[in-house]
């Protein structure tokens, strides 16, 4: 009985991934690439990925940008608002290394792994929409499949 | 009535249902001519560090030695895929997309030189830069002390209490003058210019 329930959950979660994105201080280049995923050429919704931009109903959080000091506590708040199961994907070079902002005299505190756990990161400045799409599609089954059975 | 039956039958076809509920396009693949992360070709790296000097992203490329063999390494979390290292490399060690094809077809290259700049407000006319410069020492071994020189062939010398730059083109960019300047008055800048038509030199 439990297995059937889990199977249903697996099926539903594989076709209904809700995404929320947060820009913690980027140059807007990666935001535009995330936006391009919604456009008809890439059409993120045919894979069952919906962008809601509300952390309370999100499964995947896309973190964009090198972290500015104002975002340090607020990013953690957003992450805590997302219900389990959840995953965070770092989009672009900025959350990984700070990219061009990782130099003297800039008010950024990368990497973003210091503040929230990151499940996958997509390098690139900016990454291509296909790379973002592939990252979400490949991280979602790992995190969401058999989530209840994996719990201790 | 017949049309309704027709539509119901049309929409209950397995092919139609499958097409309607499943993904229409697989995730698009990246075309081969897109600029990706630079990869190594089989050419030999000469450790000239041109790629590292032209790279605009901090920490994106490093030339490392792997057992008697130098080779550049790209760090994906830092690289912005601009392709400047591919274009700048004189040996063609790196490749990315069709950059090498385009540069060989259009005969484009980068030419670079060093510019010396002395801030007269900071300079205290000690002559350390002229004395420490290894190129100066080779041209005029007598050059010492206050930095004055009888030779006209030196890069720079003290003339009338001021540093005068005579032959900027001889600078090799070692920045010995910068490190020996007590006031940070002298600055060495690497200038890069794109050229077309085969007149490029390093």
Short mmCIF file of C-alpha atoms in Angstrom, two decimals:
data_model
loop_
_atom_site.label_atom_id
_atom_site.label_comp_id
_atom_site.label_asym_id
_atom_site.label_seq_id
_atom_site.Cartn_x
_atom_site.Cartn_y
_atom_site.Cartn_z
CA UNK A 1 0.00 0.00 0.00
CA UNK A 2 2.77 2.37 0.95
CA UNK A 3 4.59 1.53 -2.24
CA UNK A 4 1.59 2.42 -4.38
CA UNK A 5 1.29 5.74 -2.57
CA UNK A 6 4.98 6.37 -3.13
CA UNK A 7 4.62 5.48 -6.81
CA UNK A 8 1.82 8.01 -7.19
CA UNK A 9 3.90 10.63 -5.45
CA UNK A 10 6.87 9.85 -7.66
CA UNK A 11 4.75 10.19 -10.79
CA UNK A 12 3.18 13.44 -9.72
CA UNK A 13 6.45 14.97 -8.61
CA UNK A 14 8.19 14.02 -11.84
CA UNK A 15 5.71 16.08 -13.85
CA UNK A 16 5.12 18.95 -11.45
CA UNK A 17 8.23 20.77 -10.35
CA UNK A 18 7.59 24.24 -9.02
CA UNK A 19 10.44 26.67 -9.32
CA UNK A 20 11.15 29.88 -7.49
CA UNK A 21 14.07 32.06 -8.40
CA UNK A 22 15.88 34.63 -6.32
CA UNK A 23 18.42 37.18 -7.51
CA UNK A 24 20.90 37.85 -4.72
CA UNK A 25 22.87 40.50 -6.56
CA UNK A 26 23.65 39.57 -10.14
CA UNK A 27 24.04 41.64 -13.29
CA UNK A 28 20.62 40.39 -14.62
CA UNK A 29 22.29 38.32 -17.37
CA UNK A 30 21.39 35.01 -15.72
CA UNK A 31 17.87 36.31 -14.96
CA UNK A 32 17.35 36.84 -18.67
CA UNK A 33 18.54 33.29 -19.41
CA UNK A 34 16.07 31.89 -16.85
CA UNK A 35 13.39 34.00 -18.53
CA UNK A 36 14.41 32.55 -21.89
CA UNK A 37 13.58 29.08 -20.54
CA UNK A 38 9.93 30.21 -20.34
CA UNK A 39 9.91 31.36 -23.96
CA UNK A 40 8.42 29.09 -26.65
CA UNK A 41 11.80 27.96 -27.99
CA UNK A 42 12.74 26.17 -24.76
CA UNK A 43 9.24 26.04 -23.20
CA UNK A 44 10.03 24.93 -19.66
CA UNK A 45 6.35 24.13 -18.91
CA UNK A 46 6.20 21.16 -21.30
CA UNK A 47 8.50 19.33 -18.88
CA UNK A 48 6.12 20.07 -16.03
CA UNK A 49 8.26 22.81 -14.54
CA UNK A 50 6.30 25.83 -13.38
CA UNK A 51 7.76 29.15 -12.30
CA UNK A 52 5.72 30.59 -9.47
CA UNK A 53 8.23 32.73 -7.65
CA UNK A 54 6.67 31.98 -4.31
CA UNK A 55 8.96 30.05 -1.95
CA UNK A 56 6.01 28.59 -0.01
CA UNK A 57 4.89 26.52 -3.00
CA UNK A 58 8.29 25.89 -4.58
CA UNK A 59 10.30 22.67 -4.85
CA UNK A 60 13.41 24.06 -6.53
CA UNK A 61 15.06 27.36 -5.68
CA UNK A 62 17.21 28.91 -8.39
CA UNK A 63 19.83 31.15 -6.80
CA UNK A 64 21.26 33.78 -9.13
CA UNK A 65 24.07 36.18 -8.37
CA UNK A 66 26.94 36.67 -5.98
CA UNK A 67 25.59 37.24 -2.50
CA UNK A 68 25.49 40.85 -1.36
CA UNK A 69 25.61 41.54 2.40
CA UNK A 70 21.92 42.55 2.46
CA UNK A 71 20.95 39.10 1.18
CA UNK A 72 22.93 37.01 3.66
CA UNK A 73 20.12 36.62 6.24
CA UNK A 74 17.21 36.97 3.78
CA UNK A 75 18.42 34.13 1.55
CA UNK A 76 18.35 31.80 4.55
CA UNK A 77 14.80 32.97 5.38
CA UNK A 78 13.64 32.21 1.83
CA UNK A 79 15.28 28.78 1.98
CA UNK A 80 13.58 27.98 5.29
CA UNK A 81 10.17 28.91 3.85
CA UNK A 82 10.35 26.26 1.12
CA UNK A 83 8.58 23.05 2.20
CA UNK A 84 10.40 19.70 2.03
CA UNK A 85 11.43 18.07 -0.28
CA UNK A 86 13.46 20.94 -1.72
CA UNK A 87 16.61 21.62 -3.70
CA UNK A 88 18.63 24.71 -4.51
CA UNK A 89 20.33 25.17 -7.87
CA UNK A 90 23.02 27.83 -8.30
CA UNK A 91 22.72 29.49 -11.71
CA UNK A 92 25.84 31.03 -13.25
CA UNK A 93 29.37 31.66 -12.10
CA UNK A 94 28.42 34.24 -9.47
CA UNK A 95 26.99 31.86 -6.82
CA UNK A 96 29.95 29.51 -7.36
CA UNK A 97 32.90 31.88 -7.38
CA UNK A 98 31.67 35.46 -7.61
CA UNK A 99 32.84 35.64 -11.23
CA UNK A 100 33.84 39.21 -12.18
CA UNK A 101 32.69 40.52 -8.79
CA UNK A 102 35.25 38.38 -6.94
CA UNK A 103 37.82 41.14 -6.75
CA UNK A 104 39.01 43.72 -4.31
CA UNK A 105 36.66 46.55 -3.47
CA UNK A 106 33.35 44.84 -4.29
CA UNK A 107 30.68 44.26 -1.64
CA UNK A 108 29.89 40.63 -2.37
CA UNK A 109 30.36 37.52 -0.24
CA UNK A 110 30.36 34.48 -2.53
CA UNK A 111 30.04 31.50 -2.64
CA UNK A 112 26.39 30.86 -1.88
CA UNK A 113 27.19 27.40 -0.41
CA UNK A 114 28.13 29.24 2.78
CA UNK A 115 24.48 30.17 3.40
CA UNK A 116 22.23 27.45 1.97
CA UNK A 117 22.91 23.87 0.79
CA UNK A 118 23.29 23.76 -3.00
CA UNK A 119 22.23 20.59 -4.82
CA UNK A 120 23.56 21.52 -8.26
CA UNK A 121 25.39 24.40 -9.86
CA UNK A 122 25.33 25.52 -13.47
CA UNK A 123 28.56 27.31 -14.43
CA UNK A 124 28.56 29.90 -17.18
CA UNK A 125 28.41 33.66 -17.51
CA UNK A 126 25.55 33.39 -18.28
CA UNK A 127 24.70 29.67 -18.64
CA UNK A 128 22.62 28.69 -21.67
CA UNK A 129 18.88 28.00 -21.18
CA UNK A 130 19.46 24.36 -22.20
CA UNK A 131 22.02 23.99 -19.43
CA UNK A 132 19.63 25.45 -16.84
CA UNK A 133 16.87 23.18 -18.11
CA UNK A 134 19.09 20.09 -18.00
CA UNK A 135 20.22 20.93 -14.47
CA UNK A 136 16.66 21.21 -13.14
CA UNK A 137 15.57 18.06 -14.98
CA UNK A 138 18.51 16.03 -13.70
CA UNK A 139 18.46 17.25 -10.10
CA UNK A 140 14.71 16.84 -9.59
CA UNK A 141 14.49 13.00 -9.79
CA UNK A 142 17.49 12.60 -7.48
CA UNK A 143 15.94 14.78 -4.78
CA UNK A 144 12.24 13.97 -5.13
CA UNK A 145 12.11 10.29 -6.10
CA UNK A 146 11.22 8.02 -3.13
CA UNK A 147 11.63 11.00 -0.80
CA UNK A 148 9.43 9.53 1.97
CA UNK A 149 11.16 6.13 1.82
CA UNK A 150 14.56 7.72 2.10
CA UNK A 151 13.62 9.45 5.36
CA UNK A 152 15.07 7.83 8.50
CA UNK B 1 -24.09 14.65 -33.87
CA UNK B 2 -21.72 13.07 -36.32
CA UNK B 3 -19.16 15.76 -35.77
CA UNK B 4 -19.24 15.25 -31.99
CA UNK B 5 -18.64 11.54 -32.43
CA UNK B 6 -15.83 12.38 -34.80
CA UNK B 7 -14.14 14.66 -32.29
CA UNK B 8 -14.51 12.22 -29.38
CA UNK B 9 -12.99 9.45 -31.48
CA UNK B 10 -10.21 11.75 -32.63
CA UNK B 11 -9.31 12.77 -29.09
CA UNK B 12 -9.36 9.23 -27.70
CA UNK B 13 -6.74 7.99 -30.15
CA UNK B 14 -3.68 6.73 -28.20
CA UNK B 15 -1.26 8.67 -30.44
CA UNK B 16 -3.11 11.91 -29.83
CA UNK B 17 -3.28 11.34 -26.05
CA UNK B 18 0.40 10.46 -25.93
CA UNK B 19 1.34 13.53 -27.92
CA UNK B 20 -0.86 15.76 -25.77
CA UNK B 21 0.39 14.60 -22.39
CA UNK B 22 4.07 13.99 -23.08
CA UNK B 23 7.03 16.24 -23.75
CA UNK B 24 7.12 17.55 -27.28
CA UNK B 25 10.77 18.43 -27.66
CA UNK B 26 13.72 16.87 -25.93
CA UNK B 27 16.04 19.36 -24.21
CA UNK B 28 17.79 21.14 -27.05
CA UNK B 29 21.43 20.27 -27.55
CA UNK B 30 24.16 22.87 -27.90
CA UNK B 31 25.39 23.24 -31.51
CA UNK B 32 29.07 22.42 -32.08
CA UNK B 33 29.89 25.95 -33.27
CA UNK B 34 28.85 27.56 -29.96
CA UNK B 35 31.67 28.81 -27.78
CA UNK B 36 32.04 26.30 -24.97
CA UNK B 37 34.72 26.00 -22.35
CA UNK B 38 38.09 25.99 -24.14
CA UNK B 39 39.57 22.53 -24.59
CA UNK B 40 43.13 21.49 -25.32
CA UNK B 41 44.36 20.64 -28.78
CA UNK B 42 47.44 18.48 -29.37
CA UNK B 43 49.68 21.54 -29.88
CA UNK B 44 52.45 22.10 -27.37
CA UNK B 45 52.14 24.90 -24.80
CA UNK B 46 55.20 27.16 -24.64
CA UNK B 47 54.34 28.68 -21.24
CA UNK B 48 54.18 32.25 -22.59
CA UNK B 49 51.15 33.01 -20.34
CA UNK B 50 49.43 35.12 -23.02
CA UNK B 51 46.15 33.38 -22.18
CA UNK B 52 46.42 34.24 -18.49
CA UNK B 53 47.30 37.86 -19.23
CA UNK B 54 44.30 38.46 -21.52
CA UNK B 55 41.71 36.59 -19.39
CA UNK B 56 39.12 39.07 -18.03
CA UNK B 57 37.68 36.75 -15.35
CA UNK B 58 39.57 36.35 -12.06
CA UNK B 59 40.93 32.85 -11.55
CA UNK B 60 39.50 31.34 -14.73
CA UNK B 61 42.69 30.03 -16.34
CA UNK B 62 46.03 28.81 -15.02
CA UNK B 63 48.99 27.36 -16.88
CA UNK B 64 50.11 24.31 -14.92
CA UNK B 65 52.91 21.84 -15.38
CA UNK B 66 52.04 18.19 -15.82
CA UNK B 67 55.31 16.20 -15.78
CA UNK B 68 57.67 18.31 -17.93
CA UNK B 69 54.75 19.60 -19.99
CA UNK B 70 52.98 22.89 -19.51
CA UNK B 71 49.27 23.05 -20.25
CA UNK B 72 46.53 25.62 -19.54
CA UNK B 73 43.64 24.58 -17.34
CA UNK B 74 40.18 26.18 -17.38
CA UNK B 75 38.08 26.45 -14.22
CA UNK B 76 34.37 26.30 -15.19
CA UNK B 77 33.05 28.12 -12.12
CA UNK B 78 35.16 31.15 -13.07
CA UNK B 79 35.39 31.04 -16.90
CA UNK B 80 32.94 33.30 -18.76
CA UNK B 81 33.49 31.58 -22.15
CA UNK B 82 34.56 34.78 -23.89
CA UNK B 83 37.14 32.89 -25.97
CA UNK B 84 39.86 35.53 -25.65
CA UNK B 85 42.45 32.96 -24.51
CA UNK B 86 41.74 30.89 -27.62
CA UNK B 87 42.23 33.94 -29.84
CA UNK B 88 45.30 35.23 -28.01
CA UNK B 89 47.29 31.98 -27.87
CA UNK B 90 50.05 32.18 -30.52
CA UNK B 91 50.40 28.38 -30.69
CA UNK B 92 46.73 27.41 -30.94
CA UNK B 93 46.86 25.27 -27.80
CA UNK B 94 43.24 25.94 -26.91
CA UNK B 95 40.14 25.56 -29.05
CA UNK B 96 36.51 26.54 -28.56
CA UNK B 97 33.70 26.50 -31.10
CA UNK B 98 34.84 27.88 -34.44
CA UNK B 99 37.10 30.65 -33.09
CA UNK B 100 40.28 29.13 -34.55
CA UNK B 101 38.66 28.73 -37.98
CA UNK B 102 37.47 32.33 -38.00
CA UNK B 103 40.80 33.78 -36.83
CA UNK B 104 42.74 31.82 -39.46
CA UNK B 105 40.26 32.81 -42.19
CA UNK B 106 40.18 36.52 -41.29
CA UNK B 107 43.86 36.60 -40.26
CA UNK B 108 43.07 38.36 -36.99
CA UNK B 109 45.39 38.37 -34.01
CA UNK B 110 46.29 40.39 -30.97
CA UNK B 111 49.36 42.60 -30.81
CA UNK B 112 50.54 43.78 -27.42
CA UNK B 113 53.08 46.20 -26.01
CA UNK B 114 53.92 47.74 -22.66
CA UNK B 115 53.26 51.34 -21.75
CA UNK B 116 55.29 53.10 -19.09
CA UNK B 117 53.71 55.92 -17.17
CA UNK B 118 55.34 58.06 -14.49
CA UNK B 119 53.24 60.19 -12.18
CA UNK B 120 55.24 63.37 -11.76
CA UNK B 121 53.45 64.30 -8.53
CA UNK B 122 54.47 61.03 -6.86
CA UNK B 123 57.93 60.65 -8.43
CA UNK B 124 60.74 61.78 -6.13
CA UNK B 125 63.46 61.52 -8.83
CA UNK B 126 65.48 58.87 -7.00
CA UNK B 127 66.31 56.98 -10.22
CA UNK B 128 65.58 53.54 -8.75
CA UNK B 129 63.49 52.57 -11.78
CA UNK B 130 66.26 53.40 -14.28
CA UNK B 131 68.90 51.59 -12.21
CA UNK B 132 66.89 48.45 -11.47
CA UNK B 133 65.61 47.91 -15.03
CA UNK B 134 67.36 44.78 -16.39
CA UNK B 135 67.12 46.01 -20.00
CA UNK B 136 68.75 49.30 -19.00
CA UNK B 137 71.57 47.46 -17.25
CA UNK B 138 72.29 45.42 -20.34
CA UNK B 139 72.36 48.43 -22.69
CA UNK B 140 74.38 50.69 -20.39
CA UNK B 141 76.37 48.85 -17.69
CA UNK B 142 77.60 52.18 -16.37
CA UNK B 143 74.08 53.18 -15.31
CA UNK B 144 74.03 53.45 -11.52
CA UNK B 145 73.39 55.79 -8.65
CA UNK B 146 71.14 58.63 -9.70
CA UNK B 147 69.90 57.03 -12.90
CA UNK B 148 71.54 59.40 -15.33
CA UNK B 149 73.00 57.80 -18.45
CA UNK B 150 75.09 58.90 -21.40
CA UNK B 151 73.43 56.34 -23.70
CA UNK B 152 70.44 57.28 -25.83
CA UNK B 153 69.44 53.62 -26.22
CA UNK B 154 68.17 53.00 -22.67
CA UNK B 155 64.43 52.67 -21.93
CA UNK B 156 64.42 55.56 -19.45
CA UNK B 157 66.87 57.83 -17.72
CA UNK B 158 66.92 60.86 -15.46
CA UNK B 159 67.25 64.02 -17.53
CA UNK B 160 67.32 67.36 -15.77
CA UNK B 161 65.90 65.90 -12.56
CA UNK B 162 62.97 64.13 -14.26
CA UNK B 163 62.41 60.59 -15.51
CA UNK B 164 62.35 60.64 -19.31
CA UNK B 165 61.12 57.61 -21.20
CA UNK B 166 63.11 57.19 -24.42
CA UNK B 167 62.42 53.69 -25.76
CA UNK B 168 59.14 52.32 -24.46
CA UNK B 169 59.12 49.55 -27.09
CA UNK B 170 62.11 47.82 -25.46
CA UNK B 171 60.18 47.12 -22.24
CA UNK B 172 59.65 43.41 -21.56
CA UNK B 173 56.98 43.92 -18.91
CA UNK B 174 58.97 42.46 -16.00
CA UNK B 175 57.74 45.25 -13.66
CA UNK B 176 61.06 45.39 -11.77
CA UNK B 177 60.80 49.21 -11.86
CA UNK B 178 57.33 49.04 -10.28
CA UNK B 179 58.51 46.90 -7.36
CA UNK B 180 61.59 49.06 -6.80
CA UNK B 181 59.73 52.39 -6.88
CA UNK B 182 59.33 53.69 -3.31
CA UNK B 183 56.27 55.82 -4.16
CA UNK B 184 54.46 53.67 -6.74
CA UNK B 185 55.00 56.51 -9.18
CA UNK B 186 55.88 54.36 -12.20
CA UNK B 187 53.28 52.07 -13.71
CA UNK B 188 53.71 49.38 -16.38
CA UNK B 189 50.55 48.65 -18.35
CA UNK B 190 50.08 45.93 -20.96
CA UNK B 191 48.25 47.28 -23.99
CA UNK B 192 46.49 44.90 -26.36
CA UNK B 193 45.14 45.73 -29.79
CA UNK B 194 43.32 43.56 -32.29
CA UNK B 195 44.96 43.56 -35.72
CA UNK B 196 43.93 42.09 -39.05
CA UNK B 197 46.05 41.17 -42.06
CA UNK B 198 49.02 39.33 -40.63
CA UNK B 199 51.06 42.18 -39.16
CA UNK B 200 50.69 40.82 -35.63
CA UNK B 201 53.75 40.28 -33.48
CA UNK B 202 53.23 38.30 -30.27
#
